[in-house]
Amino acid sequence: MATLDPSTDLGHRLRKLRKDQRLSLAQLSDLSNVSVSMLSHIERAQTTPSLKTLDKICQALGVEMPAVFPVKEPTENSSSSPVVRANERARLDFPSVGLTKELLSPSSSGSKTLEFFMMIVEPGGGSGPEYLVRNGEKGGIILQGKLLLSVGEHQYNLSEGDSFQFDSGKPHRIHNITTEETKLMWIICPHKIAGEI
C-alpha cells in the first residue's frame, strides 16, 4: 500500500478534524489566529506549518498534538498495548526549522494529561524563531548533543544528561547551536482550564 507524503497526510488530518467540528476555514482562522490562506495551503499540502502554527491550530481545534500525528498500521495487539516499538513511532517533520518530533506515547492511551515525544534537532535547528506559549508544563532530558533552551528572559546551555522542567505559559523555544544532531525526550503535561480552547 502506498504511503501518503507526510505533509499531505497532515493536511488531510487537519481538514478532517476541522470538518468533524463543522468549522469553516474562516471560523478556524478566527479561533487560531492563522490566516485562511495559510490554513488552506496547509490542508492542501502546499506548505508545512511551523511548530507554533501547528500548535495554534491544535489549540483552536481543542486537540493535543498527538491527534495530528500519522496513524501507523496497527500490529498485533498494538491497539491496546502500552508499548510503542522504536520502529513503529509516528513522526512529524518540520524541515523549515530542522526539527522532527516522534510520538513516544501510545496512540491508544487517550491520555489528556501526559505526552511523550522524541525530538531530533538538526544542527542550527530548533522550534523556530518565534517563542511558544501554551498552558501546562514541559520537561525533558538531553539524550545526545547539546541544546540552548530559552524560557522567558533566561537561557540555559544544556548537555547530554541535563534535564529541565518549566511552566510552558512562559515564552520558550529551543535551538541547537552546535554542528551535531541533538536528541531529547520532551514531555508535555497540558493543563486545561475552564473556557480554554
mmCIF file of C-alpha atoms in Angstrom:
data_model
loop_
_atom_site.group_PDB
_atom_site.id
_atom_site.type_symbol
_atom_site.label_atom_id
_atom_site.label_comp_id
_atom_site.label_asym_id
_atom_site.label_seq_id
_atom_site.Cartn_x
_atom_site.Cartn_y
_atom_site.Cartn_z
ATOM 1 C CA MET A 1 0.000 0.000 0.000
ATOM 2 C CA ALA A 2 1.397 3.422 -0.960
ATOM 3 C CA THR A 3 2.011 5.784 1.911
ATOM 4 C CA LEU A 4 0.956 9.408 1.735
ATOM 5 C CA ASP A 5 3.523 12.168 1.795
ATOM 6 C CA PRO A 6 3.710 13.266 5.464
ATOM 7 C CA SER A 7 2.726 16.857 4.686
ATOM 8 C CA THR A 8 -0.240 15.696 2.590
ATOM 9 C CA ASP A 9 -1.298 13.323 5.336
ATOM 10 C CA LEU A 10 -1.041 16.107 7.930
ATOM 11 C CA GLY A 11 -3.187 18.367 5.758
ATOM 12 C CA HIS A 12 -5.834 15.661 5.387
ATOM 13 C CA ARG A 13 -5.879 15.012 9.127
ATOM 14 C CA LEU A 14 -6.252 18.714 9.951
ATOM 15 C CA ARG A 15 -9.012 19.098 7.368
ATOM 16 C CA LYS A 16 -10.868 16.093 8.808
ATOM 17 C CA LEU A 17 -10.588 17.464 12.363
ATOM 18 C CA ARG A 18 -11.922 20.829 11.164
ATOM 19 C CA LYS A 19 -14.786 19.243 9.197
ATOM 20 C CA ASP A 20 -15.681 16.928 12.102
ATOM 21 C CA GLN A 21 -16.224 20.059 14.179
ATOM 22 C CA ARG A 22 -18.194 21.696 11.353
ATOM 23 C CA LEU A 23 -15.847 24.650 11.222
ATOM 24 C CA SER A 24 -15.227 26.675 8.101
ATOM 25 C CA LEU A 25 -11.719 27.833 7.265
ATOM 26 C CA ALA A 26 -12.774 31.344 8.289
ATOM 27 C CA GLN A 27 -14.032 30.132 11.678
ATOM 28 C CA LEU A 28 -10.849 28.161 12.333
ATOM 29 C CA SER A 29 -8.853 31.208 11.263
ATOM 30 C CA ASP A 30 -10.665 33.338 13.861
ATOM 31 C CA LEU A 31 -10.081 30.726 16.580
ATOM 32 C CA SER A 32 -6.439 30.059 15.759
ATOM 33 C CA ASN A 33 -5.278 33.479 14.546
ATOM 34 C CA VAL A 34 -3.854 31.732 11.458
ATOM 35 C CA SER A 35 -4.869 33.236 8.110
ATOM 36 C CA VAL A 36 -7.421 31.474 5.904
ATOM 37 C CA SER A 37 -4.896 31.307 3.070
ATOM 38 C CA MET A 38 -2.282 29.674 5.326
ATOM 39 C CA LEU A 39 -4.833 27.138 6.621
ATOM 40 C CA SER A 40 -5.866 26.351 3.049
ATOM 41 C CA HIS A 41 -2.247 25.887 1.958
ATOM 42 C CA ILE A 42 -1.604 23.556 4.906
ATOM 43 C CA GLU A 43 -4.713 21.467 4.217
ATOM 44 C CA ARG A 44 -3.775 21.137 0.533
ATOM 45 C CA ALA A 45 -0.151 20.251 1.421
ATOM 46 C CA GLN A 46 1.192 23.335 -0.321
ATOM 47 C CA THR A 47 3.132 24.273 2.808
ATOM 48 C CA THR A 48 4.253 22.659 6.038
ATOM 49 C CA PRO A 49 3.183 24.605 9.139
ATOM 50 C CA SER A 50 5.717 25.807 11.655
ATOM 51 C CA LEU A 51 5.616 24.210 15.082
ATOM 52 C CA LYS A 52 3.994 27.356 16.517
ATOM 53 C CA THR A 53 1.357 27.489 13.764
ATOM 54 C CA LEU A 54 0.509 23.803 14.199
ATOM 55 C CA ASP A 55 0.251 24.303 17.961
ATOM 56 C CA LYS A 56 -2.152 27.243 17.452
ATOM 57 C CA ILE A 57 -4.317 25.155 15.114
ATOM 58 C CA CYS A 58 -4.380 22.229 17.555
ATOM 59 C CA GLN A 59 -5.363 24.520 20.423
ATOM 60 C CA ALA A 60 -8.130 26.074 18.314
ATOM 61 C CA LEU A 61 -9.446 22.596 17.439
ATOM 62 C CA GLY A 62 -9.251 21.555 21.095
ATOM 63 C CA VAL A 63 -6.884 18.652 20.417
ATOM 64 C CA GLU A 64 -3.410 17.819 21.621
ATOM 65 C CA MET A 65 -0.527 17.456 19.154
ATOM 66 C CA PRO A 66 -0.620 13.615 19.121
ATOM 67 C CA ALA A 67 -4.039 13.818 17.429
ATOM 68 C CA VAL A 68 -2.422 15.091 14.217
ATOM 69 C CA PHE A 69 0.390 12.553 14.036
ATOM 70 C CA PRO A 70 0.109 9.976 11.247
ATOM 71 C CA VAL A 71 -1.718 6.804 12.176
ATOM 72 C CA LYS A 72 0.647 3.840 11.947
ATOM 73 C CA GLU A 73 -0.533 0.498 10.617
ATOM 74 C CA PRO A 74 -1.568 -1.476 13.705
ATOM 75 C CA THR A 75 0.489 -4.521 14.572
ATOM 76 C CA GLU A 76 -0.813 -7.431 16.581
ATOM 77 C CA ASN A 77 -2.093 -6.244 19.983
ATOM 78 C CA SER A 78 -0.774 -2.700 19.332
ATOM 79 C CA SER A 79 -4.219 -1.126 19.611
ATOM 80 C CA SER A 80 -4.352 -1.886 23.345
ATOM 81 C CA SER A 81 -0.647 -2.035 24.144
ATOM 82 C CA PRO A 82 1.022 0.487 26.445
ATOM 83 C CA VAL A 83 4.219 -0.053 24.416
ATOM 84 C CA VAL A 84 5.426 1.846 21.336
ATOM 85 C CA ARG A 85 8.156 -0.026 19.443
ATOM 86 C CA ALA A 86 11.053 2.105 18.212
ATOM 87 C CA ASN A 87 10.362 1.180 14.580
ATOM 88 C CA GLU A 88 6.642 1.979 14.908
ATOM 89 C CA ARG A 89 6.801 5.579 16.107
ATOM 90 C CA ALA A 90 4.612 8.112 14.326
ATOM 91 C CA ARG A 91 6.576 11.218 13.345
ATOM 92 C CA LEU A 92 6.125 14.750 12.092
ATOM 93 C CA ASP A 93 8.905 16.607 10.287
ATOM 94 C CA PHE A 94 9.323 20.369 10.390
ATOM 95 C CA PRO A 95 12.006 20.796 7.696
ATOM 96 C CA SER A 96 11.879 24.586 7.693
ATOM 97 C CA VAL A 97 13.246 24.662 11.266
ATOM 98 C CA GLY A 98 15.270 21.414 11.253
ATOM 99 C CA LEU A 99 13.114 19.569 13.777
ATOM 100 C CA THR A 100 11.492 16.137 13.888
ATOM 101 C CA LYS A 101 9.006 15.020 16.542
ATOM 102 C CA GLU A 102 8.456 11.309 17.130
ATOM 103 C CA LEU A 103 5.457 10.291 19.217
ATOM 104 C CA LEU A 104 6.522 8.058 22.116
ATOM 105 C CA SER A 105 3.084 7.864 23.751
ATOM 106 C CA PRO A 106 0.801 5.043 22.582
ATOM 107 C CA SER A 107 -1.916 6.478 20.354
ATOM 108 C CA SER A 108 -4.365 4.218 22.189
ATOM 109 C CA SER A 109 -3.569 5.750 25.583
ATOM 110 C CA GLY A 110 -6.121 8.537 25.131
ATOM 111 C CA SER A 111 -4.216 10.453 27.811
ATOM 112 C CA LYS A 112 -5.052 14.111 28.131
ATOM 113 C CA THR A 113 -2.545 14.588 30.931
ATOM 114 C CA LEU A 114 0.806 13.450 29.527
ATOM 115 C CA GLU A 115 2.506 13.458 26.119
ATOM 116 C CA PHE A 116 5.926 11.965 25.345
ATOM 117 C CA PHE A 117 7.994 12.874 22.286
ATOM 118 C CA MET A 118 11.477 12.226 20.953
ATOM 119 C CA MET A 119 12.774 15.459 19.465
ATOM 120 C CA ILE A 120 15.549 15.304 16.899
ATOM 121 C CA VAL A 121 17.087 18.714 16.279
ATOM 122 C CA GLU A 122 19.430 19.202 13.336
ATOM 123 C CA PRO A 123 22.485 21.482 13.631
ATOM 124 C CA GLY A 124 21.154 25.040 13.622
ATOM 125 C CA GLY A 125 17.593 23.750 14.010
ATOM 126 C CA GLY A 126 15.038 24.237 16.741
ATOM 127 C CA SER A 127 11.462 25.157 17.450
ATOM 128 C CA GLY A 128 11.679 28.219 15.200
ATOM 129 C CA PRO A 129 12.319 31.928 15.668
ATOM 130 C CA GLU A 130 9.029 32.576 17.469
ATOM 131 C CA TYR A 131 8.571 31.795 21.139
ATOM 132 C CA LEU A 132 5.952 29.188 22.024
ATOM 133 C CA VAL A 133 3.389 29.697 24.789
ATOM 134 C CA ARG A 134 0.759 27.218 25.946
ATOM 135 C CA ASN A 135 -0.984 26.243 29.154
ATOM 136 C CA GLY A 136 0.704 23.456 31.112
ATOM 137 C CA GLU A 137 4.186 22.217 31.918
ATOM 138 C CA LYS A 138 7.018 20.913 29.774
ATOM 139 C CA GLY A 139 10.095 18.977 30.691
ATOM 140 C CA GLY A 140 12.691 16.699 29.245
ATOM 141 C CA ILE A 141 16.197 15.320 29.197
ATOM 142 C CA ILE A 142 19.001 15.680 26.661
ATOM 143 C CA LEU A 143 19.855 12.216 25.350
ATOM 144 C CA GLN A 144 22.505 13.244 22.830
ATOM 145 C CA GLY A 145 24.213 16.500 21.914
ATOM 146 C CA LYS A 146 23.673 19.999 23.248
ATOM 147 C CA LEU A 147 20.810 22.467 23.216
ATOM 148 C CA LEU A 148 20.059 26.076 24.063
ATOM 149 C CA LEU A 149 16.787 26.341 25.999
ATOM 150 C CA SER A 150 15.203 29.782 26.342
ATOM 151 C CA VAL A 151 12.460 30.254 28.946
ATOM 152 C CA GLY A 152 11.255 33.802 29.475
ATOM 153 C CA GLU A 153 14.324 36.036 29.715
ATOM 154 C CA HIS A 154 16.649 33.179 30.708
ATOM 155 C CA GLN A 155 18.815 30.965 28.503
ATOM 156 C CA TYR A 156 20.246 27.607 29.501
ATOM 157 C CA ASN A 157 23.015 25.675 27.735
ATOM 158 C CA LEU A 158 22.124 22.004 28.166
ATOM 159 C CA SER A 159 24.345 18.982 27.532
ATOM 160 C CA GLU A 160 23.781 15.233 27.411
ATOM 161 C CA GLY A 161 22.178 14.068 30.659
ATOM 162 C CA ASP A 162 20.866 17.512 31.663
ATOM 163 C CA SER A 163 17.132 17.674 32.384
ATOM 164 C CA PHE A 164 14.630 20.508 32.689
ATOM 165 C CA GLN A 165 11.039 21.357 33.623
ATOM 166 C CA PHE A 166 9.206 24.665 33.311
ATOM 167 C CA ASP A 167 5.817 26.370 33.132
ATOM 168 C CA SER A 168 5.010 26.373 29.415
ATOM 169 C CA GLY A 169 2.893 29.501 29.890
ATOM 170 C CA LYS A 170 6.239 31.318 29.818
ATOM 171 C CA PRO A 171 7.536 32.115 26.299
ATOM 172 C CA HIS A 172 10.027 29.412 25.345
ATOM 173 C CA ARG A 173 11.965 27.897 22.478
ATOM 174 C CA ILE A 174 14.825 25.502 21.779
ATOM 175 C CA HIS A 175 17.804 25.879 19.445
ATOM 176 C CA ASN A 176 20.666 23.572 18.531
ATOM 177 C CA ILE A 177 23.645 25.914 18.264
ATOM 178 C CA THR A 178 26.131 23.081 17.622
ATOM 179 C CA THR A 179 27.244 21.270 14.467
ATOM 180 C CA GLU A 180 25.926 17.919 15.748
ATOM 181 C CA GLU A 181 22.415 16.462 15.866
ATOM 182 C CA THR A 182 20.698 16.711 19.249
ATOM 183 C CA LYS A 183 18.144 14.247 20.606
ATOM 184 C CA LEU A 184 15.972 14.856 23.616
ATOM 185 C CA MET A 185 12.958 13.370 25.303
ATOM 186 C CA TRP A 186 10.249 16.016 25.500
ATOM 187 C CA ILE A 187 7.368 15.661 27.959
ATOM 188 C CA ILE A 188 4.238 17.796 27.937
ATOM 189 C CA CYS A 189 1.649 17.929 30.698
ATOM 190 C CA PRO A 190 -1.170 20.054 29.239
ATOM 191 C CA HIS A 191 -3.313 21.577 31.968
ATOM 192 C CA LYS A 192 -6.791 22.569 30.909
ATOM 193 C CA ILE A 193 -8.550 25.495 32.487
ATOM 194 C CA ALA A 194 -12.232 26.340 32.213
ATOM 195 C CA GLY A 195 -13.069 28.051 28.944
ATOM 196 C CA GLU A 196 -9.721 27.241 27.280
ATOM 197 C CA ILE A 197 -9.817 26.085 23.671
#
